[in-house]
PDB file of C-alpha atoms and ligand atoms in Angstrom:
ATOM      1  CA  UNK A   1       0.000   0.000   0.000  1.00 60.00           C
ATOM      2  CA  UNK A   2       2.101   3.416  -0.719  1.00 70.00           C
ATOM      3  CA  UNK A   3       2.772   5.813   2.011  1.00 94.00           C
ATOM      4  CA  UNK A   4       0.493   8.080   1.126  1.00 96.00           C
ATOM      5  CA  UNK A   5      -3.004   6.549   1.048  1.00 96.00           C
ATOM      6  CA  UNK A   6      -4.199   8.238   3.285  1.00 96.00           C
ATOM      7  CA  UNK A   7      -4.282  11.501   1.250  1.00 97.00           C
ATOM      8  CA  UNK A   8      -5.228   9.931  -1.736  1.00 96.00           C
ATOM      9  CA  UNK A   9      -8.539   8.514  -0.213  1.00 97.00           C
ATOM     10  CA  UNK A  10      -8.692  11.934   1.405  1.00 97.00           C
ATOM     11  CA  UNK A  11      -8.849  13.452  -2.236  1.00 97.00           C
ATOM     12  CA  UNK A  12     -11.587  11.193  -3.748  1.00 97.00           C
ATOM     13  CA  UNK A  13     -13.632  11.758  -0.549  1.00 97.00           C
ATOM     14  CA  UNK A  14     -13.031  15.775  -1.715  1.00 96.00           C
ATOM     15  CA  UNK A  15     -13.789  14.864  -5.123  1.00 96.00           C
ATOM     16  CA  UNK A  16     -17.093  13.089  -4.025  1.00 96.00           C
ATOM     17  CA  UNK A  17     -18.151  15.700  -2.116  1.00 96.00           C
ATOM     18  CA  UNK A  18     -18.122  19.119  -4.385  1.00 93.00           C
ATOM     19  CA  UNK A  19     -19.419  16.732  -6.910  1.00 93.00           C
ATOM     20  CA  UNK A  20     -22.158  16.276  -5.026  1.00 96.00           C
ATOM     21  CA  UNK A  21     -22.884  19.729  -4.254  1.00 94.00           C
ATOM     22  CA  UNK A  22     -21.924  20.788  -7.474  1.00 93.00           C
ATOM     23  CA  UNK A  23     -21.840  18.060 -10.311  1.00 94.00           C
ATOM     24  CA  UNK A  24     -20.602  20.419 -13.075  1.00 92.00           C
ATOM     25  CA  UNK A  25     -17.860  22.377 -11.088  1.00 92.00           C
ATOM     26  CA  UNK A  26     -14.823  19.852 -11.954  1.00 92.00           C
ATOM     27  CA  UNK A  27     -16.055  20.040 -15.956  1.00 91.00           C
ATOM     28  CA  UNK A  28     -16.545  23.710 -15.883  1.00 88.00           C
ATOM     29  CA  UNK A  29     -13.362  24.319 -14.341  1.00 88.00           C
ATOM     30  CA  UNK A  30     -11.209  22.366 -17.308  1.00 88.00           C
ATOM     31  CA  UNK A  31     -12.827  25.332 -19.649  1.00 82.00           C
ATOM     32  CA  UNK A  32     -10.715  28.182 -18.074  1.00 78.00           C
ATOM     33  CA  UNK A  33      -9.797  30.196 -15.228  1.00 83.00           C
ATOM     34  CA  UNK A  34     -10.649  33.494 -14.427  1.00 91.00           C
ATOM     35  CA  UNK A  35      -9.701  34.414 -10.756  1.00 96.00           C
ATOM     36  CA  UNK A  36      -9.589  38.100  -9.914  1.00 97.00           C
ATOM     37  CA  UNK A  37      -7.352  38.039  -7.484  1.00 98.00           C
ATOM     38  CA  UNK A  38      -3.143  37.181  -7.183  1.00 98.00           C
ATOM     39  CA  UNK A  39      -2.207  35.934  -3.543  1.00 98.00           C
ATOM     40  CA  UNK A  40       1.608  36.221  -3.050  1.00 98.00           C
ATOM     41  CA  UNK A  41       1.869  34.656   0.080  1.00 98.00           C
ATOM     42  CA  UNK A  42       4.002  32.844   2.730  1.00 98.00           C
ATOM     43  CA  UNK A  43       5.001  29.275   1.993  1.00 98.00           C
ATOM     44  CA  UNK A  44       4.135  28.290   6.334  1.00 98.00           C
ATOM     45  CA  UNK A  45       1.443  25.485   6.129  1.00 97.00           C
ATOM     46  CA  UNK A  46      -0.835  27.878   8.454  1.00 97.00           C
ATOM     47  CA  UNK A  47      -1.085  30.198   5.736  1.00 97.00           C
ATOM     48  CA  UNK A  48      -3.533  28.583   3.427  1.00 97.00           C
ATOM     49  CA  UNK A  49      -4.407  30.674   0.853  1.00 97.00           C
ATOM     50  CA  UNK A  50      -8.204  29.634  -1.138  1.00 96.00           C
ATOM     51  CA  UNK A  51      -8.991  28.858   2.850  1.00 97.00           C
ATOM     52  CA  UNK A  52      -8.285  31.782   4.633  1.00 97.00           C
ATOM     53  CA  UNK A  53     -10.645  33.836   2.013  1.00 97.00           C
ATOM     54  CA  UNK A  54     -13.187  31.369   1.959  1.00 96.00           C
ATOM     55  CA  UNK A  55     -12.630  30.569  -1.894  1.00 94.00           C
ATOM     56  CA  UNK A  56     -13.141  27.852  -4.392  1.00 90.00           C
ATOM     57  CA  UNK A  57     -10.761  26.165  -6.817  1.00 92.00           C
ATOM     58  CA  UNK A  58     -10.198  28.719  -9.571  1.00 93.00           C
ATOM     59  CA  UNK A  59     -10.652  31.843  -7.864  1.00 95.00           C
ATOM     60  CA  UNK A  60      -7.394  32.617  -6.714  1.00 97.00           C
ATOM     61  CA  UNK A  61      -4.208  32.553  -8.159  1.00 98.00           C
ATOM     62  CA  UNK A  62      -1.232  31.899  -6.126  1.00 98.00           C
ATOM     63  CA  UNK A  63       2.465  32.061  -5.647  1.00 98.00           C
ATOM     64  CA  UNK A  64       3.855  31.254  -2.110  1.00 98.00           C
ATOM     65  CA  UNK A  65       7.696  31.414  -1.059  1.00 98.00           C
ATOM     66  CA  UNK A  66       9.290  32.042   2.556  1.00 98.00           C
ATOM     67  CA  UNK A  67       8.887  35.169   3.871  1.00 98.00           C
ATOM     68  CA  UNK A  68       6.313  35.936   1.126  1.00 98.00           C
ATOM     69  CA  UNK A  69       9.453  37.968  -0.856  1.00 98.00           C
ATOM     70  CA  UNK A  70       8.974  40.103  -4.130  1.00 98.00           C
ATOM     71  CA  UNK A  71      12.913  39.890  -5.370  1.00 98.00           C
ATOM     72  CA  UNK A  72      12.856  42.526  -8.750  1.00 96.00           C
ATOM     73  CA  UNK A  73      15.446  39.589 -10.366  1.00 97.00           C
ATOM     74  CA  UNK A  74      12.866  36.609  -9.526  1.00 98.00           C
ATOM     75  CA  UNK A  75      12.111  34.652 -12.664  1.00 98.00           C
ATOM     76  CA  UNK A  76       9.253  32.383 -10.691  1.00 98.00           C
ATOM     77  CA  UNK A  77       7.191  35.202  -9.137  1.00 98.00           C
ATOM     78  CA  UNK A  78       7.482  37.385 -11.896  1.00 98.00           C
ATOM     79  CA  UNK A  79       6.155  34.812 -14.431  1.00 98.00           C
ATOM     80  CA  UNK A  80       3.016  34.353 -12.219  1.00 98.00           C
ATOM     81  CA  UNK A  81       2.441  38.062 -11.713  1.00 98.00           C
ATOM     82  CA  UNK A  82       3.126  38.625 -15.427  1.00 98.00           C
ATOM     83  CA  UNK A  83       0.416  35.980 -16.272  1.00 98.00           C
ATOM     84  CA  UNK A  84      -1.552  36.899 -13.925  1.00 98.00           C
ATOM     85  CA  UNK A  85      -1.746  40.448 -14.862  1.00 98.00           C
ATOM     86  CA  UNK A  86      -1.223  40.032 -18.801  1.00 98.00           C
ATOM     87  CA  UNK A  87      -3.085  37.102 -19.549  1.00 97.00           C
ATOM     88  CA  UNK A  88      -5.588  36.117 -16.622  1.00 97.00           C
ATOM     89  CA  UNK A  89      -6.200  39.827 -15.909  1.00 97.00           C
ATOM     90  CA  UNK A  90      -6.440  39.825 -12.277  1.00 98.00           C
ATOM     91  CA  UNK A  91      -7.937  42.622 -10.921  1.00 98.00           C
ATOM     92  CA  UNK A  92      -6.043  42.994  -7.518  1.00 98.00           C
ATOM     93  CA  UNK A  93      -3.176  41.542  -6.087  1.00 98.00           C
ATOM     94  CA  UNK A  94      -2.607  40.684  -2.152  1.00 98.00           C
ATOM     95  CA  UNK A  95       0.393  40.140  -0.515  1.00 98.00           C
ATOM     96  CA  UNK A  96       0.180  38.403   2.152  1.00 98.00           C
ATOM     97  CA  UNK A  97       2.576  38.323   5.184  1.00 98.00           C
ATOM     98  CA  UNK A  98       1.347  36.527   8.704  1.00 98.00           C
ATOM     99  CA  UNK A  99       2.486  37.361  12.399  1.00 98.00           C
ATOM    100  CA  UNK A 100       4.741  34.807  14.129  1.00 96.00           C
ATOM    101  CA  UNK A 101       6.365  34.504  10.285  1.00 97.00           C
ATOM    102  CA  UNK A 102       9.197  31.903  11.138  1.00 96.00           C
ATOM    103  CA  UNK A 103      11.261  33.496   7.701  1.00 97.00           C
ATOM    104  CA  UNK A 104      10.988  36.996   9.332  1.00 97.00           C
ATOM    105  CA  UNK A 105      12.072  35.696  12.984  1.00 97.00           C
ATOM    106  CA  UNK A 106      14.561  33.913  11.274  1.00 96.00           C
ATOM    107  CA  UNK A 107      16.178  36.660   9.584  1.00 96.00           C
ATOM    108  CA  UNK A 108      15.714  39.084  12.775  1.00 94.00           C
ATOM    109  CA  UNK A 109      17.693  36.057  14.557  1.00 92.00           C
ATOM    110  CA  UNK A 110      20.602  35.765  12.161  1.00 87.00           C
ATOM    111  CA  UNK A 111      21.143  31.883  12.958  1.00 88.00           C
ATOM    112  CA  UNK A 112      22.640  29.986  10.065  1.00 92.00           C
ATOM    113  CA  UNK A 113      20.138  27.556   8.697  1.00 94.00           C
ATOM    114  CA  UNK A 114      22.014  27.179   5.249  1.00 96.00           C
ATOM    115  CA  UNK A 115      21.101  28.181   1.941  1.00 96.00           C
ATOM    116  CA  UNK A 116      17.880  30.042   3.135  1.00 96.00           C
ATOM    117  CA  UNK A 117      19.843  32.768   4.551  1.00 96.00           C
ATOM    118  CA  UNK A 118      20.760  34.345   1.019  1.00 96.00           C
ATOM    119  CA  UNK A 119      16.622  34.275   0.420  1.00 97.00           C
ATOM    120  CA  UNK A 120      16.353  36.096   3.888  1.00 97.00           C
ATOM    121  CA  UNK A 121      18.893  38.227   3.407  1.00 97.00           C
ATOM    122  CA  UNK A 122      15.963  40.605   1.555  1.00 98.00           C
ATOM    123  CA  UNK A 123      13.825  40.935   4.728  1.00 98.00           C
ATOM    124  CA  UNK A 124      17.071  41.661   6.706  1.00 97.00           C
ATOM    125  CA  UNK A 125      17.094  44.741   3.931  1.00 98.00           C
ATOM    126  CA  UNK A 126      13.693  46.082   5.217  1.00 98.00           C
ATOM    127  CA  UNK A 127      14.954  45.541   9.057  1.00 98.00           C
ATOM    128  CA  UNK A 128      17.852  47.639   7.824  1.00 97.00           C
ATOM    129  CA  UNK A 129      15.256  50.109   5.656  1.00 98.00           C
ATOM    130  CA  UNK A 130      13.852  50.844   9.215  1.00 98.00           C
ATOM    131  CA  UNK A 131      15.931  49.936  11.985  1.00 97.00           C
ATOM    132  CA  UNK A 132      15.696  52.646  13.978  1.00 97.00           C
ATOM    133  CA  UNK A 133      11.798  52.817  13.849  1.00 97.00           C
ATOM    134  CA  UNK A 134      12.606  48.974  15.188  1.00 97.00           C
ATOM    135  CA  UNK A 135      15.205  49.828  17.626  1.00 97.00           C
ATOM    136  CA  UNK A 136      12.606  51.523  19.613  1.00 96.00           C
ATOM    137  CA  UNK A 137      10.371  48.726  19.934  1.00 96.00           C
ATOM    138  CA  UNK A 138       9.964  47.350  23.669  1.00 95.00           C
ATOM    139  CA  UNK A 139      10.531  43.565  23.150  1.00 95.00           C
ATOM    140  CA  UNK A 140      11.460  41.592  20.484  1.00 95.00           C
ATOM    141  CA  UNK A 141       7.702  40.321  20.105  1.00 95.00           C
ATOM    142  CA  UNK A 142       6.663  43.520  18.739  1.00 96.00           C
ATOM    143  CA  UNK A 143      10.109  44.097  16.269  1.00 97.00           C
ATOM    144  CA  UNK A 144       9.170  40.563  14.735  1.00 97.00           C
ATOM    145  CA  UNK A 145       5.221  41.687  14.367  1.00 97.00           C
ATOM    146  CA  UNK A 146       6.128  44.974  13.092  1.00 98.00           C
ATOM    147  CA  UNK A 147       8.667  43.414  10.710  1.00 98.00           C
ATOM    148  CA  UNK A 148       6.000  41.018   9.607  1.00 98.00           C
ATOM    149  CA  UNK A 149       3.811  44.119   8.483  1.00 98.00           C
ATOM    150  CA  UNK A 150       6.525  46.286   7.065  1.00 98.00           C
ATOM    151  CA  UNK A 151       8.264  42.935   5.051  1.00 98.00           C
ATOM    152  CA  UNK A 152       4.543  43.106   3.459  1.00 98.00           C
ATOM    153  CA  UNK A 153       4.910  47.165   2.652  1.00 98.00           C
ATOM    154  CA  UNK A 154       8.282  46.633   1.245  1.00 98.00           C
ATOM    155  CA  UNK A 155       7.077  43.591  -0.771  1.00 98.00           C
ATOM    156  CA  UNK A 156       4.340  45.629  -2.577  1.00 98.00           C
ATOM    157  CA  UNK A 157       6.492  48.161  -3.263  1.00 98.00           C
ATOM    158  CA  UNK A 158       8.105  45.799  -5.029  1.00 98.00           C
ATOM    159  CA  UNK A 159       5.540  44.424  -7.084  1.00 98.00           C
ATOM    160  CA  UNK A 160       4.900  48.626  -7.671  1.00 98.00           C
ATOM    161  CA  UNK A 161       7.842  48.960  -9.489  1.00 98.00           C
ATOM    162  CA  UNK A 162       7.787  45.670 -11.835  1.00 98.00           C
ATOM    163  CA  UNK A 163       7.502  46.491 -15.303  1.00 98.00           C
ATOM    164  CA  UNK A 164       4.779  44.086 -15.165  1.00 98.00           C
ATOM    165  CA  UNK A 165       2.300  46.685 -12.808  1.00 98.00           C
ATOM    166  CA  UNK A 166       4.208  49.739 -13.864  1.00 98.00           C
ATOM    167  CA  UNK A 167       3.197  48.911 -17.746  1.00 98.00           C
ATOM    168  CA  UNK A 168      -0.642  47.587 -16.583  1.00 98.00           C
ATOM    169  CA  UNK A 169      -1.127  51.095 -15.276  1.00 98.00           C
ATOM    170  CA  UNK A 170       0.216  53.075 -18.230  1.00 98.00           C
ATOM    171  CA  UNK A 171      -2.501  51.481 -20.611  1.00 98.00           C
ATOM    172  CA  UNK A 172      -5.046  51.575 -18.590  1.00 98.00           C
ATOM    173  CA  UNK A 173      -5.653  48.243 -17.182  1.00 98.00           C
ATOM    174  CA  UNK A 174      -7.733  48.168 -13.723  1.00 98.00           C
ATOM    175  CA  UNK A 175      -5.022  46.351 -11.349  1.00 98.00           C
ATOM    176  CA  UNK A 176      -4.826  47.533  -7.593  1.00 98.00           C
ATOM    177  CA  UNK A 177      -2.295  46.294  -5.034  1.00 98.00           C
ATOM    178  CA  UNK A 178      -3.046  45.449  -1.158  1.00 98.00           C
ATOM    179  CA  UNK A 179      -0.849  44.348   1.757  1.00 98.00           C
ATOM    180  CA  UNK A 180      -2.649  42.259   4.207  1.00 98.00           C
ATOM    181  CA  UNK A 181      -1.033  40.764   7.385  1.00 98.00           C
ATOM    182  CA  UNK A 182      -2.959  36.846   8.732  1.00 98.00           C
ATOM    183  CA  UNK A 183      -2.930  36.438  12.291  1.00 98.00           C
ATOM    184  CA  UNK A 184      -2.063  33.095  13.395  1.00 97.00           C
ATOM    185  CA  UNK A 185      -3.911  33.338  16.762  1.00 97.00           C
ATOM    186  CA  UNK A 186      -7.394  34.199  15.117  1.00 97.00           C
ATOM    187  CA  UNK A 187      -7.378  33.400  11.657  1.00 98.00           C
ATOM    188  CA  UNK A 188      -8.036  37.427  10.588  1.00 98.00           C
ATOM    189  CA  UNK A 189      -7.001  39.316   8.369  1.00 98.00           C
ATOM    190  CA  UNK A 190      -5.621  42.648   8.986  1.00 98.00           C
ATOM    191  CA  UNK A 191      -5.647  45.368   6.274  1.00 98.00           C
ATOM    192  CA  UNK A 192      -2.603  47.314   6.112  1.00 98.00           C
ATOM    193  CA  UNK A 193      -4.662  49.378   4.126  1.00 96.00           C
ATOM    194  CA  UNK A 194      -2.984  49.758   0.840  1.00 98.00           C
ATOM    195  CA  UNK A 195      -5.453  50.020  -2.141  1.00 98.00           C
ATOM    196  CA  UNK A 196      -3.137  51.545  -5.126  1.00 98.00           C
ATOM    197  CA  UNK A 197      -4.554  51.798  -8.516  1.00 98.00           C
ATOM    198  CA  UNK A 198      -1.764  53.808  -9.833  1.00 98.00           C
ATOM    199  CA  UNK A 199       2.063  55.245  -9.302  1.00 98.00           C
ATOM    200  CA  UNK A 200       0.828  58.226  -7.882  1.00 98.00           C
ATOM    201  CA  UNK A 201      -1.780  56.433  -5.372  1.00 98.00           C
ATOM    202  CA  UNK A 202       0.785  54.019  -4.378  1.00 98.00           C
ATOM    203  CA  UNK A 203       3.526  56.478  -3.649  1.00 98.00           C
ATOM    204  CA  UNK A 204       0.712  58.072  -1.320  1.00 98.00           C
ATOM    205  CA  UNK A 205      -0.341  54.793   0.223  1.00 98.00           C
ATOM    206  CA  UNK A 206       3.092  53.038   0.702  1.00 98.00           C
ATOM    207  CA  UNK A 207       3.425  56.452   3.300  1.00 98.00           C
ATOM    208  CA  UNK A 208       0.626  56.230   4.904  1.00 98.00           C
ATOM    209  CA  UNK A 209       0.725  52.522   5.694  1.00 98.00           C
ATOM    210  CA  UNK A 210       4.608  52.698   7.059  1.00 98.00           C
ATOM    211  CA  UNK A 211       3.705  55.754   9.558  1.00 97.00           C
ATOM    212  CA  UNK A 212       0.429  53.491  10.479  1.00 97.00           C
ATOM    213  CA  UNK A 213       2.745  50.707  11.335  1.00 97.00           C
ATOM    214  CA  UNK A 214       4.889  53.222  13.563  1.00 95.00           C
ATOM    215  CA  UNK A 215       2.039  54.785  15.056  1.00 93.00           C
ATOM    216  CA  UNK A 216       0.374  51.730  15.883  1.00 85.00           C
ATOM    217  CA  UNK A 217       3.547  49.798  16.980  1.00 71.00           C
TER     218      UNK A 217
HETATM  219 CO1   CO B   1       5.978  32.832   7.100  1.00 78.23          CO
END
C-alpha cells in the first residue's frame, strides 16, 4: 500500500463531495480560469491561501515562497504576476505576510540555517530600511510583528515597481495592489490598508501605511 493513502482517499472523498454539491464544477473548471485576485503569500502550512478567504478552486491565483518575498530579479514570481496580470487579468493583487512569520524571525535572529539565509537576506534589507523605527520597539515580540507588516509594505512596493504593474497602469488596465497581514492566533485578516490603482496612489499609500505601522507599533 504506498505511504500516502491516506491523502489519496482523502482526495476522492473531496472529489465526491463538491461533486455532489456541485456536479458540473470539476467540468466547468477544465474550460478556463478566471480568478480576480493574485495571492503572493508565505510558503508556512498555516497560511492557506483559497482557505483563509473562503474561496473555491479557480478563484485565486497563487504564488507562495518564505517570507512571502517580491525579489525585482525573480524569474518564478514574476512569471506568475506577469500571467496573472497580462493574460488572466487579475484585478487585484494581495500580498500576504502573517504574524509569528518563522522566515521573518529567522532573519531578525541571524542563525545559520544554510542556503535560506541568502533568500532572507531581503527581509534583513527592510529591518535595515527601518531599523531605527525597530530599535525603539519594547521587546522583540513587537520588532518581529512589526517586521511582519513592514516585510509586506516593502514587498508591494516591489511588485509597484515591476515592469509588469508599472506597464498595466500606463494602458489603462484596472489592477490595484493590497498588503494584508494573517494572524495566526485568530485566523483574521488585517488590512494594512494599501489600495493603489496607480504610481501616484501608491507612492501616497506606501506612506501612509509605514507611519500606520509606527504609530500603531
Ligand atoms: Co511565514
Amino acid at each position: 500500500m504506498p505511504s500516502l493513502a491516506h491523502l489519496l482517499e482523502r482526495n476522492r472523498r473531496w472529489s465526491r463531495g463538491i461533486h455532489a454539491a456541485k456536479p458540473d464544477f470539476f467540468s466547468r473548471l477544465t474550460q478556463q480560469q478566471t480568478p480576480k485576485y493574485l495571492w503572493i503569500g508565505c510558503s508556512d502550512s498555516r497560511v492557506p491561501a483559497n482557505e483563509i478567504v473562503d474561496l473555491l478552486p479557480g478563484e485565486l491565483f497563487v504564488h507562495r515562497n518564505v517570507a512571502n518575498i517580491v525579489v525585482h530579479t525573480d524569474l518564478n514570481c514574476l512569471s506568475v504576476l506577469q500571467y496573472a496580470v497580462d493574460v488572466l487579468r487579475v484585478e487585484h493583487v494581495i500580498v500576504v505576510g502573517h504574524y509569528g512569520c518563522g522566515g521573518v524571525r529567522a532573519a531578525r535572529q541571524g542563525k545559520p540555517l544554510g542556503l535560506i539565509d541568502n533568500w532572507l537576506r531581503h527581509v534583513q534589507d527592510v529591518a535595515d530600511r527601518h531599523a531605527s523605527f525597530l530599535r525603539s520597539l519594547p521587546d522583540e515580540e513587537a520588532v518581529v510583528d512589526r517586521l511582519c507588516e513592514l516585510n509586506v509594505i516593502e514587498q508591494v512596493q516591489h511588485v509597484a515597481r515591476t515592469t509588469i504593474v508599472q506597464d498595466a497602469w500606463r494602458r489603462g488596465q484596472k489592477l490595484a495592489l493590497h498588503a494584508w497581514v494573517y494572524g495566526l492566533s485568530d485566523g483574521l485578516v488585517k488590512d494594512l490598508r494599501i489600495e493603489s490603482d496607480s504610481p501616484a496612489k501608491f507612492e501616497a499609500d506606501y506612506v501612509a501605511a509605514v507611519a500606520d505601522v509606527a504609530r500603531e507599533g
